[in-house]
Amino acid sequence: MKKKISLLLIAAFAMFAADAAVPHPIVLPDIDGYKTLKGDMHIHTVFSDGTVWPTTRVEEAVMEGLDVIAITDHVDTRLQKYTNKGLFRCDRNESYRIAAAAGKAADVLVIHGGEISRGMPPGHWNALFIDDNDAIAAAAEKYDDNHVKAMRAGLKEARRQGAFTVWNHPHWERQAQNETRWYDEHTHLYDEGYMHGIEIYNGFCGYSPEAHRWAIDHGCALISGTDTHKPLFLNIDYANGMHRPVTLIFAKERTLEGVREALDSRRTAVLADEHVYGSEELIGELFSALFEVSDIKYSEKKVTFKVVNRSSVPLFLSKAPGSEQVVFPRDMIVRPFECMTMTIYGLDNKKPIGLDSFDVNFYVNNFLTEPDKPLVHSIHFAFP
Ligand code: ZN
């Protein structure tokens, strides 16, 4: 048995994580018709208020096995102070250019982005797939005394460039001191078509159930980003299996065009802190792809089968309604890559099960289709 498990482990690593250099890479299967790409949509460098050179951001992505990163330096802080002093002679797109060149060599997709940072409302917004941060900064700067007008102008210019725009960290405590609030201005920006995505998980302030709810209700893509300013190893303990939060992008192809099409089609989910957040359809398919059932053996008094978790995400399962006529563990954890045998009994394990067919239904408590609403997975059994 042990040998079988280690062979499985080797197979899983070889299939999905050939490039990652961390000891415990993120492993997730593709789903039907789409590649499961791992991305970080919110990253800073030394070209705004980060402490890291852009090439290091690409190296970090390679080390962790990410497919795509967005360089989103603030368009309106620090950089211009340095350039004014003559320390950097460059425009606001230089961090992207440096990272993109490194990404090309390392096979990491790099999105040209920028973060427009203003007071609340409307807060901070990322513009992804842009081509000139200088123009965005210039548009916003005309209204430096007015958060609302500055953001509207910045987003308008970003849209002119074809941007995908994201409301970042609505729950950041420095802008949401006691509650996470949707202001009238957010309704305006949504109505104007600027809210394509919402960051429901941010590396600084974690998961926001409010943001998750708003993203669902407004048909926005679920986005996560580290918002990392420092070297990632200072915050993430890779040796012990920790990872940065990632946006899962279900793309037709592993290209920037593929990523953009998936974002526009809202085919994203978030993996963070051993939780997966996404629509029932997408994370249901992901779960079905990673949770393998085989070797079903029927006998009068019990049914046994094998389950394998083909991912690096632990699965926290509990019995759900609809399976009252059969007995199986009411709470269960299937660890990453674990293979286990499950046994189903009738209500009295001394008697035959006595059913032609039955369903094993369970909640996947760390796969959330809405705030506080776990995915339900069902396995149907029919006696031959
Ligand atoms: Zn940021």
Short mmCIF file of C-alpha atoms and ligand atoms in Angstrom, two decimals:
data_model
loop_
_atom_site.label_atom_id
_atom_site.label_comp_id
_atom_site.label_asym_id
_atom_site.label_seq_id
_atom_site.Cartn_x
_atom_site.Cartn_y
_atom_site.Cartn_z
CA MET A 1 0.00 0.00 0.00
CA LYS A 2 2.74 2.43 0.98
CA LYS A 3 4.56 1.85 -2.28
CA LYS A 4 1.37 2.55 -4.20
CA ILE A 5 0.90 5.87 -2.42
CA SER A 6 4.44 7.04 -3.10
CA LEU A 7 4.09 6.10 -6.78
CA LEU A 8 0.90 8.14 -6.88
CA LEU A 9 2.70 11.06 -5.28
CA ILE A 10 5.48 10.95 -7.82
CA ALA A 11 2.97 10.76 -10.66
CA ALA A 12 1.00 13.72 -9.33
CA PHE A 13 4.11 15.88 -8.89
CA ALA A 14 5.46 14.99 -12.30
CA MET A 15 2.16 15.77 -13.99
CA PHE A 16 1.30 19.10 -12.46
CA ALA A 17 4.24 20.74 -10.81
CA ALA A 18 7.35 20.06 -12.79
CA ASP A 19 8.57 23.64 -12.50
CA ALA A 20 7.98 24.54 -8.88
CA ALA A 21 11.07 24.45 -6.70
CA VAL A 22 9.35 24.57 -3.31
CA PRO A 23 9.17 21.30 -1.37
CA HIS A 24 5.35 21.29 -1.33
CA PRO A 25 4.10 22.78 -4.60
CA ILE A 26 0.50 23.77 -5.27
CA VAL A 27 -0.98 20.85 -7.20
CA LEU A 28 -4.43 21.12 -8.79
CA PRO A 29 -5.81 19.26 -11.80
CA ASP A 30 -7.17 20.92 -14.92
CA ILE A 31 -10.94 20.83 -15.38
CA ASP A 32 -12.89 19.78 -18.45
CA GLY A 33 -11.88 22.06 -21.32
CA TYR A 34 -9.76 24.45 -19.24
CA LYS A 35 -6.29 24.63 -17.78
CA THR A 36 -6.19 25.53 -14.09
CA LEU A 37 -3.70 28.41 -13.98
CA LYS A 38 -2.34 29.85 -10.75
CA GLY A 39 -1.89 33.61 -10.57
CA ASP A 40 -1.07 36.50 -8.27
CA MET A 41 -3.00 39.55 -9.46
CA HIS A 42 -1.51 42.19 -7.12
CA ILE A 43 2.23 42.69 -6.79
CA HIS A 44 4.47 45.67 -5.98
CA THR A 45 8.14 46.26 -6.66
CA VAL A 46 10.79 48.79 -5.77
CA PHE A 47 9.36 50.96 -8.57
CA SER A 48 6.54 52.02 -6.23
CA ASP A 49 6.69 51.33 -2.49
CA GLY A 50 7.92 47.74 -2.58
CA THR A 51 11.40 46.56 -1.65
CA VAL A 52 11.93 44.00 -4.41
CA TRP A 53 13.32 44.24 -7.94
CA PRO A 54 10.86 43.11 -10.66
CA THR A 55 12.99 40.14 -11.80
CA THR A 56 12.77 38.73 -8.26
CA ARG A 57 8.96 38.74 -8.56
CA VAL A 58 9.33 36.45 -11.58
CA GLU A 59 11.82 34.22 -9.74
CA GLU A 60 9.40 33.94 -6.83
CA ALA A 61 6.64 32.91 -9.24
CA VAL A 62 8.88 30.26 -10.82
CA MET A 63 9.88 28.93 -7.42
CA GLU A 64 6.23 28.55 -6.38
CA GLY A 65 5.06 27.18 -9.74
CA LEU A 66 2.77 30.11 -10.66
CA ASP A 67 1.68 30.58 -14.25
CA VAL A 68 0.90 34.29 -14.22
CA ILE A 69 1.63 37.43 -12.18
CA ALA A 70 0.39 41.00 -12.50
CA ILE A 71 2.84 43.81 -11.76
CA THR A 72 0.63 46.46 -10.16
CA ASP A 73 2.87 49.18 -8.82
CA HIS A 74 1.05 52.23 -7.49
CA VAL A 75 0.80 54.73 -10.31
CA ASP A 76 0.66 57.57 -7.83
CA THR A 77 3.23 57.01 -5.08
CA ARG A 78 6.96 56.98 -4.55
CA LEU A 79 8.10 56.40 -8.11
CA GLN A 80 7.71 60.00 -9.13
CA LYS A 81 9.47 61.16 -6.00
CA TYR A 82 12.49 59.10 -6.93
CA THR A 83 12.38 60.15 -10.56
CA ASN A 84 12.10 63.78 -9.49
CA LYS A 85 15.29 63.32 -7.50
CA GLY A 86 16.92 61.78 -10.53
CA LEU A 87 17.38 58.35 -8.94
CA PHE A 88 15.35 56.57 -11.61
CA ARG A 89 15.17 57.91 -15.12
CA CYS A 90 12.19 55.94 -16.35
CA ASP A 91 8.44 56.01 -16.72
CA ARG A 92 5.80 54.17 -14.70
CA ASN A 93 5.89 51.12 -16.97
CA GLU A 94 9.50 50.18 -16.29
CA SER A 95 8.76 47.57 -13.59
CA TYR A 96 6.44 45.79 -16.01
CA ARG A 97 9.03 45.90 -18.81
CA ILE A 98 11.74 44.41 -16.60
CA ALA A 99 9.42 41.71 -15.24
CA ALA A 100 7.99 40.91 -18.69
CA ALA A 101 11.45 40.30 -20.13
CA ALA A 102 12.32 38.02 -17.21
CA GLY A 103 8.93 36.33 -17.51
CA LYS A 104 9.50 35.60 -21.18
CA ALA A 105 12.76 33.83 -20.38
CA ALA A 106 11.26 31.93 -17.44
CA ASP A 107 7.89 31.04 -19.02
CA VAL A 108 5.87 33.10 -16.53
CA LEU A 109 3.06 35.22 -17.98
CA VAL A 110 3.33 38.83 -16.82
CA ILE A 111 0.34 41.17 -16.91
CA HIS A 112 0.96 44.89 -17.35
CA GLY A 113 -0.94 46.52 -14.52
CA GLY A 114 -1.06 49.47 -12.19
CA GLU A 115 -2.79 50.37 -8.93
CA ILE A 116 -4.69 53.63 -8.59
CA SER A 117 -4.67 54.40 -4.86
CA ARG A 118 -7.10 56.91 -3.45
CA GLY A 119 -9.03 57.45 -0.21
CA MET A 120 -12.31 55.67 0.51
CA PRO A 121 -14.57 55.90 -1.31
CA PRO A 122 -13.62 54.49 -3.75
CA GLY A 123 -10.35 53.12 -2.29
CA HIS A 124 -7.69 51.32 -4.33
CA TRP A 125 -8.24 49.81 -7.78
CA ASN A 126 -6.07 47.69 -10.02
CA ALA A 127 -6.06 48.19 -13.75
CA LEU A 128 -4.83 45.04 -15.54
CA PHE A 129 -3.90 44.66 -19.20
CA ILE A 130 -3.08 48.34 -19.66
CA ASP A 131 -0.33 49.81 -21.80
CA ASP A 132 0.61 53.11 -20.16
CA ASN A 133 0.59 53.87 -16.44
CA ASP A 134 1.88 57.39 -17.08
CA ALA A 135 -1.34 58.28 -18.89
CA ILE A 136 -3.44 56.80 -16.07
CA ALA A 137 -1.46 58.70 -13.43
CA ALA A 138 -1.73 61.93 -15.41
CA ALA A 139 -5.50 61.56 -15.80
CA ALA A 140 -5.98 60.95 -12.06
CA GLU A 141 -3.54 63.64 -10.96
CA LYS A 142 -5.70 66.40 -12.42
CA TYR A 143 -8.04 65.87 -9.48
CA ASP A 144 -5.55 65.34 -6.68
CA ASP A 145 -7.84 67.04 -4.17
CA ASN A 146 -10.81 64.78 -4.92
CA HIS A 147 -10.69 60.98 -4.49
CA VAL A 148 -13.85 60.37 -6.45
CA LYS A 149 -12.98 62.49 -9.48
CA ALA A 150 -9.38 61.24 -9.52
CA MET A 151 -10.46 57.59 -9.56
CA ARG A 152 -13.13 58.18 -12.20
CA ALA A 153 -10.55 59.87 -14.42
CA GLY A 154 -7.92 57.18 -13.82
CA LEU A 155 -10.35 54.36 -14.52
CA LYS A 156 -11.63 56.12 -17.61
CA GLU A 157 -8.12 56.31 -19.03
CA ALA A 158 -7.50 52.68 -18.03
CA ARG A 159 -10.64 51.67 -19.89
CA ARG A 160 -9.50 53.61 -22.95
CA GLN A 161 -6.47 51.31 -22.85
CA GLY A 162 -8.70 48.23 -22.63
CA ALA A 163 -8.19 47.49 -18.93
CA PHE A 164 -9.77 44.85 -16.74
CA THR A 165 -10.39 46.77 -13.50
CA VAL A 166 -10.59 45.39 -9.96
CA TRP A 167 -11.73 46.91 -6.67
CA ASN A 168 -8.91 45.98 -4.31
CA HIS A 169 -9.24 45.01 -0.65
CA PRO A 170 -12.62 46.61 0.18
CA HIS A 171 -11.98 45.41 3.76
CA TRP A 172 -8.54 46.96 4.32
CA GLU A 173 -8.76 48.20 7.90
CA ARG A 174 -7.11 51.53 7.11
CA GLN A 175 -9.99 52.32 4.76
CA ALA A 176 -12.68 50.23 6.44
CA GLN A 177 -11.95 50.87 10.09
CA ASN A 178 -14.99 49.19 11.62
CA GLU A 179 -17.00 47.74 8.77
CA THR A 180 -16.62 46.77 5.13
CA ARG A 181 -18.82 49.21 3.31
CA TRP A 182 -20.22 49.59 -0.20
CA TYR A 183 -20.60 53.33 -0.89
CA ASP A 184 -22.82 55.07 -3.45
CA GLU A 185 -19.66 55.69 -5.45
CA HIS A 186 -19.20 51.92 -5.81
CA THR A 187 -22.69 51.71 -7.29
CA HIS A 188 -21.70 54.47 -9.71
CA LEU A 189 -18.45 52.75 -10.72
CA TYR A 190 -20.23 49.42 -11.09
CA ASP A 191 -23.00 50.99 -13.22
CA GLU A 192 -20.36 52.64 -15.39
CA GLY A 193 -18.85 49.20 -16.06
CA TYR A 194 -15.60 49.65 -14.12
CA MET A 195 -16.01 46.84 -11.60
CA HIS A 196 -14.91 43.73 -13.49
CA GLY A 197 -13.42 42.00 -10.48
CA ILE A 198 -13.32 42.31 -6.68
CA GLU A 199 -10.43 41.24 -4.50
CA ILE A 200 -12.10 38.86 -2.04
CA TYR A 201 -8.78 37.81 -0.54
CA ASN A 202 -5.81 40.09 0.05
CA GLY A 203 -2.45 39.09 1.49
CA PHE A 204 -2.64 41.84 4.12
CA CYS A 205 -6.22 41.61 5.32
CA GLY A 206 -7.24 38.08 4.35
CA TYR A 207 -10.69 36.94 3.26
CA SER A 208 -13.68 39.25 3.12
CA PRO A 209 -17.12 37.61 3.17
CA GLU A 210 -18.67 40.98 2.22
CA ALA A 211 -16.46 41.32 -0.84
CA HIS A 212 -17.20 37.71 -1.77
CA ARG A 213 -20.95 38.39 -1.53
CA TRP A 214 -20.69 41.58 -3.61
CA ALA A 215 -18.64 39.84 -6.29
CA ILE A 216 -21.28 37.10 -6.60
CA ASP A 217 -24.23 39.51 -6.60
CA HIS A 218 -22.63 41.78 -9.22
CA GLY A 219 -21.21 39.10 -11.49
CA CYS A 220 -17.62 40.19 -10.85
CA ALA A 221 -14.60 37.90 -11.11
CA LEU A 222 -13.32 36.59 -7.78
CA ILE A 223 -9.78 37.87 -7.44
CA SER A 224 -7.03 37.39 -4.90
CA GLY A 225 -3.67 39.05 -4.65
CA THR A 226 -0.82 39.07 -2.20
CA ASP A 227 -0.41 42.86 -2.50
CA THR A 228 3.14 41.91 -1.60
CA HIS A 229 5.62 44.71 -1.02
CA LYS A 230 8.42 42.72 0.64
CA PRO A 231 10.17 39.54 -0.52
CA LEU A 232 7.54 36.80 -0.28
CA PHE A 233 9.72 34.45 1.75
CA LEU A 234 9.40 36.87 4.68
CA ASN A 235 5.66 36.14 4.87
CA ILE A 236 5.25 32.65 3.43
CA ASP A 237 6.79 29.57 5.04
CA TYR A 238 7.29 27.48 1.91
CA ALA A 239 9.34 24.82 3.70
CA ASN A 240 6.31 23.96 5.81
CA GLY A 241 3.89 23.85 2.91
CA MET A 242 2.48 27.39 3.13
CA HIS A 243 1.63 29.29 -0.06
CA ARG A 244 0.69 32.75 -1.12
CA PRO A 245 -3.02 33.18 -1.88
CA VAL A 246 -3.62 32.57 -5.59
CA THR A 247 -6.29 33.40 -8.13
CA LEU A 248 -7.21 30.24 -10.01
CA ILE A 249 -7.84 31.04 -13.65
CA PHE A 250 -9.61 28.44 -15.78
CA ALA A 251 -8.21 29.29 -19.19
CA LYS A 252 -8.59 27.75 -22.63
CA GLU A 253 -4.86 28.23 -23.14
CA ARG A 254 -1.84 29.22 -21.08
CA THR A 255 -1.30 32.61 -22.70
CA LEU A 256 -2.05 36.21 -21.71
CA GLU A 257 -4.96 36.14 -24.18
CA GLY A 258 -6.21 32.98 -22.49
CA VAL A 259 -5.96 34.62 -19.06
CA ARG A 260 -7.82 37.72 -20.28
CA GLU A 261 -10.59 35.67 -21.87
CA ALA A 262 -11.02 33.70 -18.63
CA LEU A 263 -11.18 36.91 -16.56
CA ASP A 264 -13.71 38.45 -18.95
CA SER A 265 -15.77 35.23 -18.74
CA ARG A 266 -15.47 35.25 -14.92
CA ARG A 267 -13.87 31.80 -14.86
CA THR A 268 -11.84 32.40 -11.71
CA ALA A 269 -11.70 31.09 -8.16
CA VAL A 270 -9.48 31.79 -5.18
CA LEU A 271 -7.25 29.38 -3.25
CA ALA A 272 -6.04 30.77 0.07
CA ASP A 273 -5.38 29.34 3.53
CA GLU A 274 -6.53 25.86 2.46
CA HIS A 275 -9.87 27.28 1.29
CA VAL A 276 -11.20 27.41 -2.26
CA TYR A 277 -13.76 30.10 -3.10
CA GLY A 278 -15.69 29.98 -6.35
CA SER A 279 -18.93 29.25 -8.15
CA GLU A 280 -20.62 25.91 -7.61
CA GLU A 281 -20.02 25.06 -11.25
CA LEU A 282 -16.28 25.80 -11.30
CA ILE A 283 -15.17 24.55 -7.91
CA GLY A 284 -17.58 21.62 -8.24
CA GLU A 285 -15.75 20.60 -11.40
CA LEU A 286 -12.42 21.18 -9.72
CA PHE A 287 -13.44 19.00 -6.80
CA SER A 288 -14.69 16.23 -9.11
CA ALA A 289 -11.35 16.33 -10.95
CA LEU A 290 -9.24 16.07 -7.81
CA PHE A 291 -11.39 13.62 -5.79
CA GLU A 292 -11.05 10.25 -7.43
CA VAL A 293 -13.29 7.32 -6.55
CA SER A 294 -12.35 3.80 -7.68
CA ASP A 295 -12.41 0.08 -6.82
CA ILE A 296 -16.05 0.02 -5.73
CA LYS A 297 -16.91 -3.36 -4.17
CA TYR A 298 -20.52 -4.23 -3.38
CA SER A 299 -21.54 -6.87 -0.84
CA GLU A 300 -24.79 -7.42 0.98
CA LYS A 301 -23.82 -5.63 4.19
CA LYS A 302 -21.29 -3.08 3.00
CA VAL A 303 -19.88 -1.18 0.06
CA THR A 304 -16.19 -0.28 -0.01
CA PHE A 305 -14.33 2.02 -2.35
CA LYS A 306 -11.06 3.87 -2.64
CA VAL A 307 -10.73 7.65 -2.66
CA VAL A 308 -7.64 9.62 -3.67
CA ASN A 309 -7.08 13.33 -3.18
CA ARG A 310 -5.13 14.31 -6.29
CA SER A 311 -4.30 17.79 -5.02
CA SER A 312 -2.19 19.64 -2.48
CA VAL A 313 -5.34 20.97 -0.78
CA PRO A 314 -6.61 19.07 2.27
CA LEU A 315 -10.30 18.21 2.03
CA PHE A 316 -12.52 18.73 5.08
CA LEU A 317 -15.66 16.68 4.54
CA SER A 318 -18.81 16.13 6.58
CA LYS A 319 -22.03 14.21 6.01
CA ALA A 320 -24.76 16.18 4.21
CA PRO A 321 -28.53 15.59 3.96
CA GLY A 322 -29.79 12.89 1.61
CA SER A 323 -27.64 10.04 2.94
CA GLU A 324 -29.66 9.22 6.08
CA GLN A 325 -30.22 5.59 5.04
CA VAL A 326 -26.52 4.72 5.07
CA VAL A 327 -23.68 5.05 7.54
CA PHE A 328 -20.25 6.54 6.85
CA PRO A 329 -17.87 8.78 8.81
CA ARG A 330 -19.71 12.03 9.55
CA ASP A 331 -16.49 14.05 9.61
CA MET A 332 -13.45 13.26 7.59
CA ILE A 333 -10.21 14.85 6.42
CA VAL A 334 -8.55 13.64 3.24
CA ARG A 335 -5.01 15.00 3.32
CA PRO A 336 -3.10 16.11 0.21
CA PHE A 337 -2.46 13.11 -2.07
CA GLU A 338 -3.91 10.74 0.52
CA CYS A 339 -5.42 7.48 -0.64
CA MET A 340 -7.94 5.85 1.70
CA THR A 341 -10.56 3.15 1.69
CA MET A 342 -14.10 4.07 2.71
CA THR A 343 -16.78 1.68 3.89
CA ILE A 344 -20.51 2.28 3.76
CA TYR A 345 -22.88 0.29 6.00
CA GLY A 346 -26.63 0.11 6.38
CA LEU A 347 -28.25 1.60 9.49
CA ASP A 348 -27.75 -1.71 11.30
CA ASN A 349 -24.37 -3.03 10.27
CA LYS A 350 -25.36 -6.61 11.12
CA LYS A 351 -28.14 -6.55 8.50
CA PRO A 352 -27.98 -6.15 4.69
CA ILE A 353 -28.02 -2.56 3.43
CA GLY A 354 -31.30 -3.41 1.68
CA LEU A 355 -31.34 -0.57 -0.88
CA ASP A 356 -31.10 -0.81 -4.69
CA SER A 357 -29.15 2.42 -4.78
CA PHE A 358 -28.10 5.26 -2.48
CA ASP A 359 -26.20 8.54 -2.49
CA VAL A 360 -23.21 9.44 -0.38
CA ASN A 361 -23.56 13.21 0.06
CA PHE A 362 -21.06 15.34 1.87
CA TYR A 363 -20.17 18.96 2.41
CA VAL A 364 -16.70 20.04 1.34
CA ASN A 365 -16.33 22.52 4.17
CA ASN A 366 -13.28 24.32 2.80
CA PHE A 367 -14.73 24.78 -0.70
CA LEU A 368 -17.12 27.75 -0.44
CA THR A 369 -19.56 28.61 -3.21
CA GLU A 370 -20.81 31.61 -1.19
CA PRO A 371 -19.80 32.99 2.21
CA ASP A 372 -20.57 30.23 4.74
CA LYS A 373 -21.99 27.93 2.04
CA PRO A 374 -19.89 24.81 1.43
CA LEU A 375 -19.90 22.85 -1.80
CA VAL A 376 -21.99 19.65 -1.69
CA HIS A 377 -20.56 16.61 -3.45
CA SER A 378 -22.58 13.52 -4.20
CA ILE A 379 -21.51 9.99 -5.17
CA HIS A 380 -24.23 7.70 -6.47
CA PHE A 381 -24.05 3.96 -5.82
CA ALA A 382 -26.27 1.33 -7.45
CA PHE A 383 -26.07 -2.36 -6.57
CA PRO A 384 -25.21 -4.38 -9.69
ZN ZN B 1 -1.39 47.17 -3.76
#
